[in-house]
mmCIF file with all atom_site columns, C-alpha atoms in Angstrom:
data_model
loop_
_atom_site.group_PDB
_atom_site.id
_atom_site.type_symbol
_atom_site.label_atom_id
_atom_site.label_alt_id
_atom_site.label_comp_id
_atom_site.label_asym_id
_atom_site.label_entity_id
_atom_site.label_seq_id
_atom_site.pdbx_PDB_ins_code
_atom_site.Cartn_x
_atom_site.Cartn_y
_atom_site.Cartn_z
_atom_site.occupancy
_atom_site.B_iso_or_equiv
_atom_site.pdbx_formal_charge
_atom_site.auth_seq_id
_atom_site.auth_comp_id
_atom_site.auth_asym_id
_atom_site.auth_atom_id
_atom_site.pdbx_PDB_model_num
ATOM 1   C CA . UNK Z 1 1   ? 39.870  -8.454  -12.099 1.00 59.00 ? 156 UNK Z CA 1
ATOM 2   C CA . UNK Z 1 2   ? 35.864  -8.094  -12.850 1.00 64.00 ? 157 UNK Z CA 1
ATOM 3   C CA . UNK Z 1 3   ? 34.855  -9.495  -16.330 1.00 66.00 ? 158 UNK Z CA 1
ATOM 4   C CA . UNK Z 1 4   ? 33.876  -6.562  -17.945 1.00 69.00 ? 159 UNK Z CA 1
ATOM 5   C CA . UNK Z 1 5   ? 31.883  -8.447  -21.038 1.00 73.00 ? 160 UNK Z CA 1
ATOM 6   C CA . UNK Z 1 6   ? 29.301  -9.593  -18.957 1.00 67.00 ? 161 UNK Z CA 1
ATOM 7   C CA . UNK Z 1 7   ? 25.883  -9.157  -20.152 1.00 64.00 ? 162 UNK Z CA 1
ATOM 8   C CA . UNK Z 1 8   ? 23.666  -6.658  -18.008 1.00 68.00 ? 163 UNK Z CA 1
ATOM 9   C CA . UNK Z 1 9   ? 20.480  -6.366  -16.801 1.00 68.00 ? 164 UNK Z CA 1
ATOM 10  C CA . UNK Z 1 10  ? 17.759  -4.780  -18.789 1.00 68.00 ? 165 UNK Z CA 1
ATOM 11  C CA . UNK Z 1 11  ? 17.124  -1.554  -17.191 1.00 67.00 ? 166 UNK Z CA 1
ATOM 12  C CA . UNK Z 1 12  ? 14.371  1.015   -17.221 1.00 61.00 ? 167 UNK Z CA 1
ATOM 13  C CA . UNK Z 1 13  ? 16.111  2.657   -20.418 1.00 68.00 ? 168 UNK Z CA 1
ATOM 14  C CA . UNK Z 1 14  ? 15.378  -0.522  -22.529 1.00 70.00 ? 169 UNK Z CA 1
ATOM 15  C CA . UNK Z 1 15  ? 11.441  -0.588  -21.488 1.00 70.00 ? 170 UNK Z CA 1
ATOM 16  C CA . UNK Z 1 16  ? 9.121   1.741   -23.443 1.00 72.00 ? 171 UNK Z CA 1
ATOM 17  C CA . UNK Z 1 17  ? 6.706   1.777   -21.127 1.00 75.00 ? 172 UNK Z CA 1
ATOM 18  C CA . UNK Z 1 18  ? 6.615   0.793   -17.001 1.00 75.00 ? 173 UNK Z CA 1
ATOM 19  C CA . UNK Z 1 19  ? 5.438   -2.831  -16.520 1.00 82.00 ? 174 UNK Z CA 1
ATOM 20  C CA . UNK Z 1 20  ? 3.087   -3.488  -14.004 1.00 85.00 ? 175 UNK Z CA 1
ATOM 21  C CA . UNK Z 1 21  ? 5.244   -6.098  -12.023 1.00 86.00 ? 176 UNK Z CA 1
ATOM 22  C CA . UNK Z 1 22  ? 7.819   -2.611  -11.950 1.00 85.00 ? 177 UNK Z CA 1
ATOM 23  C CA . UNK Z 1 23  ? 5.032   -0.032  -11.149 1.00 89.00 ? 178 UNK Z CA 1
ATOM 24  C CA . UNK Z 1 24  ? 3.549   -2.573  -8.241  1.00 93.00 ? 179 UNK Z CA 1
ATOM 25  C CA . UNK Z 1 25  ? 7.218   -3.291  -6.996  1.00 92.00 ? 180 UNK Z CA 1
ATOM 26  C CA . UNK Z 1 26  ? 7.806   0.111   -5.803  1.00 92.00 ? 181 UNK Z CA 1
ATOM 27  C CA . UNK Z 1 27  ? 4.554   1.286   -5.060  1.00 95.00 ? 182 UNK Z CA 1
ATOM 28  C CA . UNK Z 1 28  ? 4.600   -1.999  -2.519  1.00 96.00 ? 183 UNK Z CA 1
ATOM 29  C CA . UNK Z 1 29  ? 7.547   -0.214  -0.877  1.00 96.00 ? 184 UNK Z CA 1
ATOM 30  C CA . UNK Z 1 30  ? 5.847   2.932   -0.994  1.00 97.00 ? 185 UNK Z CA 1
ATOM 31  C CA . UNK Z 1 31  ? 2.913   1.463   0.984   1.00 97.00 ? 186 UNK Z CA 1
ATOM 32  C CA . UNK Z 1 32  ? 4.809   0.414   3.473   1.00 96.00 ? 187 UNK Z CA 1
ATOM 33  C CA . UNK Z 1 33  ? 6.607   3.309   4.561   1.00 97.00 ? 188 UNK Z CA 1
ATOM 34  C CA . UNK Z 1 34  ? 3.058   5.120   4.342   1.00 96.00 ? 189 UNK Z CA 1
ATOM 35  C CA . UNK Z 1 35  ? 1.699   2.044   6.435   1.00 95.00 ? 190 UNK Z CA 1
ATOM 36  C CA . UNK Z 1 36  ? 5.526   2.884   8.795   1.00 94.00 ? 191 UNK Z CA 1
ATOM 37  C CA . UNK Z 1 37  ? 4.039   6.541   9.487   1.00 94.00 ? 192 UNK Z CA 1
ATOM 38  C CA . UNK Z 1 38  ? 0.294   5.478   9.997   1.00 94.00 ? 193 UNK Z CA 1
ATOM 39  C CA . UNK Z 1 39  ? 1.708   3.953   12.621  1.00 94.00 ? 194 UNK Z CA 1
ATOM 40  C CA . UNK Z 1 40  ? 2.698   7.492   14.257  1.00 95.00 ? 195 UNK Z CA 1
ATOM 41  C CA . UNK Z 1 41  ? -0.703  8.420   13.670  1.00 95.00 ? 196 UNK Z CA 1
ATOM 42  C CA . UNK Z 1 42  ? -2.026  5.640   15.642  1.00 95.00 ? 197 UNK Z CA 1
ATOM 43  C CA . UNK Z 1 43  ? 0.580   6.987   18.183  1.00 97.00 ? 198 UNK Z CA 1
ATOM 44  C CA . UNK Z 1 44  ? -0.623  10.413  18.676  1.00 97.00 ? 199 UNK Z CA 1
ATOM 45  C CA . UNK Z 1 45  ? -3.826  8.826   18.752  1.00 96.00 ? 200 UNK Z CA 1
ATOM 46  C CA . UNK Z 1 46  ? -3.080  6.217   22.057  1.00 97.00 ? 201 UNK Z CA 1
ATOM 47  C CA . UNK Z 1 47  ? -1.255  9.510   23.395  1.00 98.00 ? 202 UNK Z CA 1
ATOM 48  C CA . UNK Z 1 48  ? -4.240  11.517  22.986  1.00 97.00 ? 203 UNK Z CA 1
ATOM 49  C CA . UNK Z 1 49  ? -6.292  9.006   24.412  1.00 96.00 ? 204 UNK Z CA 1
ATOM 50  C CA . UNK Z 1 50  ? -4.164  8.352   27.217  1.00 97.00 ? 205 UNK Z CA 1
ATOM 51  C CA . UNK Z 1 51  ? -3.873  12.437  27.815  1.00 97.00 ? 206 UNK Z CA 1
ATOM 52  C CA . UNK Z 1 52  ? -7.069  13.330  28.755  1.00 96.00 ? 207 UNK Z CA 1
ATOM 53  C CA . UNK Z 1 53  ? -10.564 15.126  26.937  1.00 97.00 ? 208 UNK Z CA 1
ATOM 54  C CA . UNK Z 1 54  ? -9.490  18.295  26.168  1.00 97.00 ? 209 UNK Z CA 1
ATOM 55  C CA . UNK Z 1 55  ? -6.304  17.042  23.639  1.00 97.00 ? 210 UNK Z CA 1
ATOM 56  C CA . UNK Z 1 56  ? -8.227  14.266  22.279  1.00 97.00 ? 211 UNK Z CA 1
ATOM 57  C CA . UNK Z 1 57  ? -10.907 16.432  21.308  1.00 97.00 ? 212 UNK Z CA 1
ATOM 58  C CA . UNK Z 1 58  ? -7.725  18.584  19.515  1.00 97.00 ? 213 UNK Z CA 1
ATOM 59  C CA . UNK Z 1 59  ? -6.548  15.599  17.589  1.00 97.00 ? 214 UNK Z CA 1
ATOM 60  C CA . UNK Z 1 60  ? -9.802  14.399  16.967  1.00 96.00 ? 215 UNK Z CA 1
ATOM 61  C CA . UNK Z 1 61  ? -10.694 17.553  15.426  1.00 97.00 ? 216 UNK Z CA 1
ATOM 62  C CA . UNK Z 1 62  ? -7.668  17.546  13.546  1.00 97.00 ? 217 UNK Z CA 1
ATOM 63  C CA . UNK Z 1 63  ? -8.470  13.417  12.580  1.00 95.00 ? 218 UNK Z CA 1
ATOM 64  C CA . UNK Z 1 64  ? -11.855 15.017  11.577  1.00 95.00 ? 219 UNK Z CA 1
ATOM 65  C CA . UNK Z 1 65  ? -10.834 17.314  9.108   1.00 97.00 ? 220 UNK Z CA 1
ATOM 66  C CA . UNK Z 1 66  ? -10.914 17.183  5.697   1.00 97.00 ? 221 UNK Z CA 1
ATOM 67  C CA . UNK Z 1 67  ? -7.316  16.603  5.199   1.00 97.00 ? 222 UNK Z CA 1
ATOM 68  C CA . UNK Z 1 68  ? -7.329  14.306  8.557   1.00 96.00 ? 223 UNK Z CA 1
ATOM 69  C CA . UNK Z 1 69  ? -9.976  12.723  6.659   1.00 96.00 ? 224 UNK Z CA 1
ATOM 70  C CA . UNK Z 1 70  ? -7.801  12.456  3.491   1.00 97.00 ? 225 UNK Z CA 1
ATOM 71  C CA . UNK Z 1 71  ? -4.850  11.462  5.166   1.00 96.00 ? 226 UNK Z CA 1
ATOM 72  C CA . UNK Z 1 72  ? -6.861  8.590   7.257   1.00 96.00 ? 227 UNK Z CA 1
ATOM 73  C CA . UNK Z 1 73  ? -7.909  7.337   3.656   1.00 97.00 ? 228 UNK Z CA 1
ATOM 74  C CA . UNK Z 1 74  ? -4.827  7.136   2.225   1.00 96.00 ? 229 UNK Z CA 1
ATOM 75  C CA . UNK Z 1 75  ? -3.378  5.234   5.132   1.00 97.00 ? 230 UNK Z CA 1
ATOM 76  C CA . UNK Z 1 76  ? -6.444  2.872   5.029   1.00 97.00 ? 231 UNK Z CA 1
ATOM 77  C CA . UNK Z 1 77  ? -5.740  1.713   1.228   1.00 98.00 ? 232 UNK Z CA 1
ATOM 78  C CA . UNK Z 1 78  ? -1.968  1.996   1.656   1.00 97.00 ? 233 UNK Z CA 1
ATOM 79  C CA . UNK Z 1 79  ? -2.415  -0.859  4.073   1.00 97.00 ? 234 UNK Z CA 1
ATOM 80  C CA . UNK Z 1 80  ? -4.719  -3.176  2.495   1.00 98.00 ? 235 UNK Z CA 1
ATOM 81  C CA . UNK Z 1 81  ? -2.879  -2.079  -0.568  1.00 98.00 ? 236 UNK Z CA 1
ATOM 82  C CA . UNK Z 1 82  ? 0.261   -3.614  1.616   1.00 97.00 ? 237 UNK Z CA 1
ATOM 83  C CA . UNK Z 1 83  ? -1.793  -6.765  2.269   1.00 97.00 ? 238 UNK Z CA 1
ATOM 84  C CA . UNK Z 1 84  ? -3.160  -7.516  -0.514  1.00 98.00 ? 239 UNK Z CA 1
ATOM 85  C CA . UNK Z 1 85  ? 0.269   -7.296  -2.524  1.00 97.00 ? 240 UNK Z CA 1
ATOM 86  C CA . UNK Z 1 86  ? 2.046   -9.120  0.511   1.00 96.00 ? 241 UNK Z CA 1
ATOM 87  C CA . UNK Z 1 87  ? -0.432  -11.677 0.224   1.00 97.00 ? 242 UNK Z CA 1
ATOM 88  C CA . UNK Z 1 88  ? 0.623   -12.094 -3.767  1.00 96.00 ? 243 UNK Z CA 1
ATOM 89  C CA . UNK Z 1 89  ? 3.919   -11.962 -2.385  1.00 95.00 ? 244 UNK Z CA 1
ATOM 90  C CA . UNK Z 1 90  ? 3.776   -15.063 -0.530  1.00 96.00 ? 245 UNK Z CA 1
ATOM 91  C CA . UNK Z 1 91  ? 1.826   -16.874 -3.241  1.00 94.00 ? 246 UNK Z CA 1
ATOM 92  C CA . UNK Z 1 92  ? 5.120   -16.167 -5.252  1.00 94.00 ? 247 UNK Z CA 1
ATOM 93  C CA . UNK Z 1 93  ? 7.004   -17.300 -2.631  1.00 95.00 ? 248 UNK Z CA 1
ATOM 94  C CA . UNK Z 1 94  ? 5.638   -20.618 -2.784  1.00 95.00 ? 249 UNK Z CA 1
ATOM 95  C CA . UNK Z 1 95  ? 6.323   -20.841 -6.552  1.00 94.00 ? 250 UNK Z CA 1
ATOM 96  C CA . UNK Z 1 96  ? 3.123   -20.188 -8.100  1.00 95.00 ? 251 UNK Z CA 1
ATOM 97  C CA . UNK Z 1 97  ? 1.545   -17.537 -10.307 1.00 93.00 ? 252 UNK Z CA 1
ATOM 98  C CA . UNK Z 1 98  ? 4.712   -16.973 -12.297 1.00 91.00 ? 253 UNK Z CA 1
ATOM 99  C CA . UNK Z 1 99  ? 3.214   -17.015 -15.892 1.00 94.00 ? 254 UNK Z CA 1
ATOM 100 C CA . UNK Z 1 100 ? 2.525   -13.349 -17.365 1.00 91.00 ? 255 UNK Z CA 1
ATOM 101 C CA . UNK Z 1 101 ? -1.648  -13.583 -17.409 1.00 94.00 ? 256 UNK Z CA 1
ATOM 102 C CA . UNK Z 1 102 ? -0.931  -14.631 -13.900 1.00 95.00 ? 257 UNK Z CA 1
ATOM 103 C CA . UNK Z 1 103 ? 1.320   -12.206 -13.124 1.00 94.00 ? 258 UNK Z CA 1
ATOM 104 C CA . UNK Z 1 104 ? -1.527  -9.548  -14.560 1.00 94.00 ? 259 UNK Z CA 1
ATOM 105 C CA . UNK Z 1 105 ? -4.487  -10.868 -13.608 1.00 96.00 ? 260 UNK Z CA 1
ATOM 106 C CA . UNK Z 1 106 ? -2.934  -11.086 -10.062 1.00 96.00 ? 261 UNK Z CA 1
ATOM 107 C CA . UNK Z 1 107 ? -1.364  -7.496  -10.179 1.00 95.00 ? 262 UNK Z CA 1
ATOM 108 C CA . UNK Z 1 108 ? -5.645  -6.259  -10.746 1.00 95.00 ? 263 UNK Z CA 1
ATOM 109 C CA . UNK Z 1 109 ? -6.997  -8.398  -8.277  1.00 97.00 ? 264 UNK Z CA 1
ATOM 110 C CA . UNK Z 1 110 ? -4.477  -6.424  -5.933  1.00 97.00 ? 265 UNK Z CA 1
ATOM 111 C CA . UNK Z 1 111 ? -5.247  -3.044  -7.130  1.00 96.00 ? 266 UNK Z CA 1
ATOM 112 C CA . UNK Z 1 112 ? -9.127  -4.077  -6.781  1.00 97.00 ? 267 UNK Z CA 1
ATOM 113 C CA . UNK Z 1 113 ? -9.216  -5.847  -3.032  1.00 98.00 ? 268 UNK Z CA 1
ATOM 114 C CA . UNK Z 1 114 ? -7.257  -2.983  -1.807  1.00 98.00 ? 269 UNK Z CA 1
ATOM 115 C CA . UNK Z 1 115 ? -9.876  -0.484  -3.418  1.00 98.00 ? 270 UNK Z CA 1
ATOM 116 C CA . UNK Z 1 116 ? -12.592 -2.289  -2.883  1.00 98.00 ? 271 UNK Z CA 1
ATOM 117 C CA . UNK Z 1 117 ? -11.378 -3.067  0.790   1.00 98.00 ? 272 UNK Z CA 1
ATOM 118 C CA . UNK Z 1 118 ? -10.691 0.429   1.542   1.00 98.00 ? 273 UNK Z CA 1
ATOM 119 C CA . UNK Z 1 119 ? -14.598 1.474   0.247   1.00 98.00 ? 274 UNK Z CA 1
ATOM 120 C CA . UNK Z 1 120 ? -15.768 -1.589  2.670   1.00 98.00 ? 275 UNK Z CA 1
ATOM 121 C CA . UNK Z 1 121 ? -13.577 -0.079  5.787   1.00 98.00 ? 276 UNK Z CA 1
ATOM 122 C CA . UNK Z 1 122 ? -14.914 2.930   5.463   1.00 97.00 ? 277 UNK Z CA 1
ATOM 123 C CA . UNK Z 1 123 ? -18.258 2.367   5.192   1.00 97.00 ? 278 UNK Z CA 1
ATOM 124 C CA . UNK Z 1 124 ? -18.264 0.064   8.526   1.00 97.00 ? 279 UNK Z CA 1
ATOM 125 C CA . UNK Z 1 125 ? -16.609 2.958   9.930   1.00 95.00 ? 280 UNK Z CA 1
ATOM 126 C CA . UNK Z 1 126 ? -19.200 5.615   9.095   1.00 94.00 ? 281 UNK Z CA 1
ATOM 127 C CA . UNK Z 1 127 ? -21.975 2.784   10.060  1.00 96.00 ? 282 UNK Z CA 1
ATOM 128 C CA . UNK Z 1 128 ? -20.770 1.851   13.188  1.00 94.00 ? 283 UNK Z CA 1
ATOM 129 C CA . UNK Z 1 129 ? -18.717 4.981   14.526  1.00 84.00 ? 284 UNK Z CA 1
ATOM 130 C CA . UNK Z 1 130 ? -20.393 7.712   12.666  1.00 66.00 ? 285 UNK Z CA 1
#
């Protein structure tokens, strides 16, 4: 028989407020399901490529859009968003940075590089692709 006067986990119930170390948890597994279906994009991209001028002109139109445009951006920080929280990931993994002002401090820097890589992707883009 189970031990039923075990103590249990704190839940989300018992927290008035979502900590960051929650928050960045999930949206890490957001990000990579988002980074999972960039990946189809990238797909109908090669097939496009592959297919000849008239359909890559069609999905390049599409890509060109506004909301191609919107979705290409939100791809671009989910994945450096990905990084960038992998990379804290494995500094964890190695035992460091468990102390809260580390746990913060490292949570912004995240939340930062990812923005701040996103704004530097996109500019090279623009500059160098038009």
């Amino acid at each position: 028989m189970a031990n039923t006067n075990r103590p249990l986990s704190p839940h989300l119930q018992v927290y008035d407020m979502l900590q960051i170390t929650a928050f960045m948890s999930i949206l890490h597994r957001i990000t990579g399901v988002v980074a999972g279906g960039g990946l189809l994009l990238l797909l109908w991209w090669l097939v496009a490529l592959a297919s000849g001028p008239e359909y890559y002109a069609y999905v390049m139109g599409v890509a060109g859009s506004w909301i191609g445009r919107l979705v290409l951006l939100g791809f671009t920080w989910a994945v450096f968003y990905h990084l960038c929280n992998g990379l804290r990931h494995l500094y964890w993994d190695a035992g460091w940075g468990f102390e809260i002002p580390s746990v913060y401090r490292t949570g912004w820097m995240v939340v930062i590089a990812s923005a701040a890589l996103t704004v530097l992707a996109w500019i090279a883009a623009y500059a160098f692709g038009g």
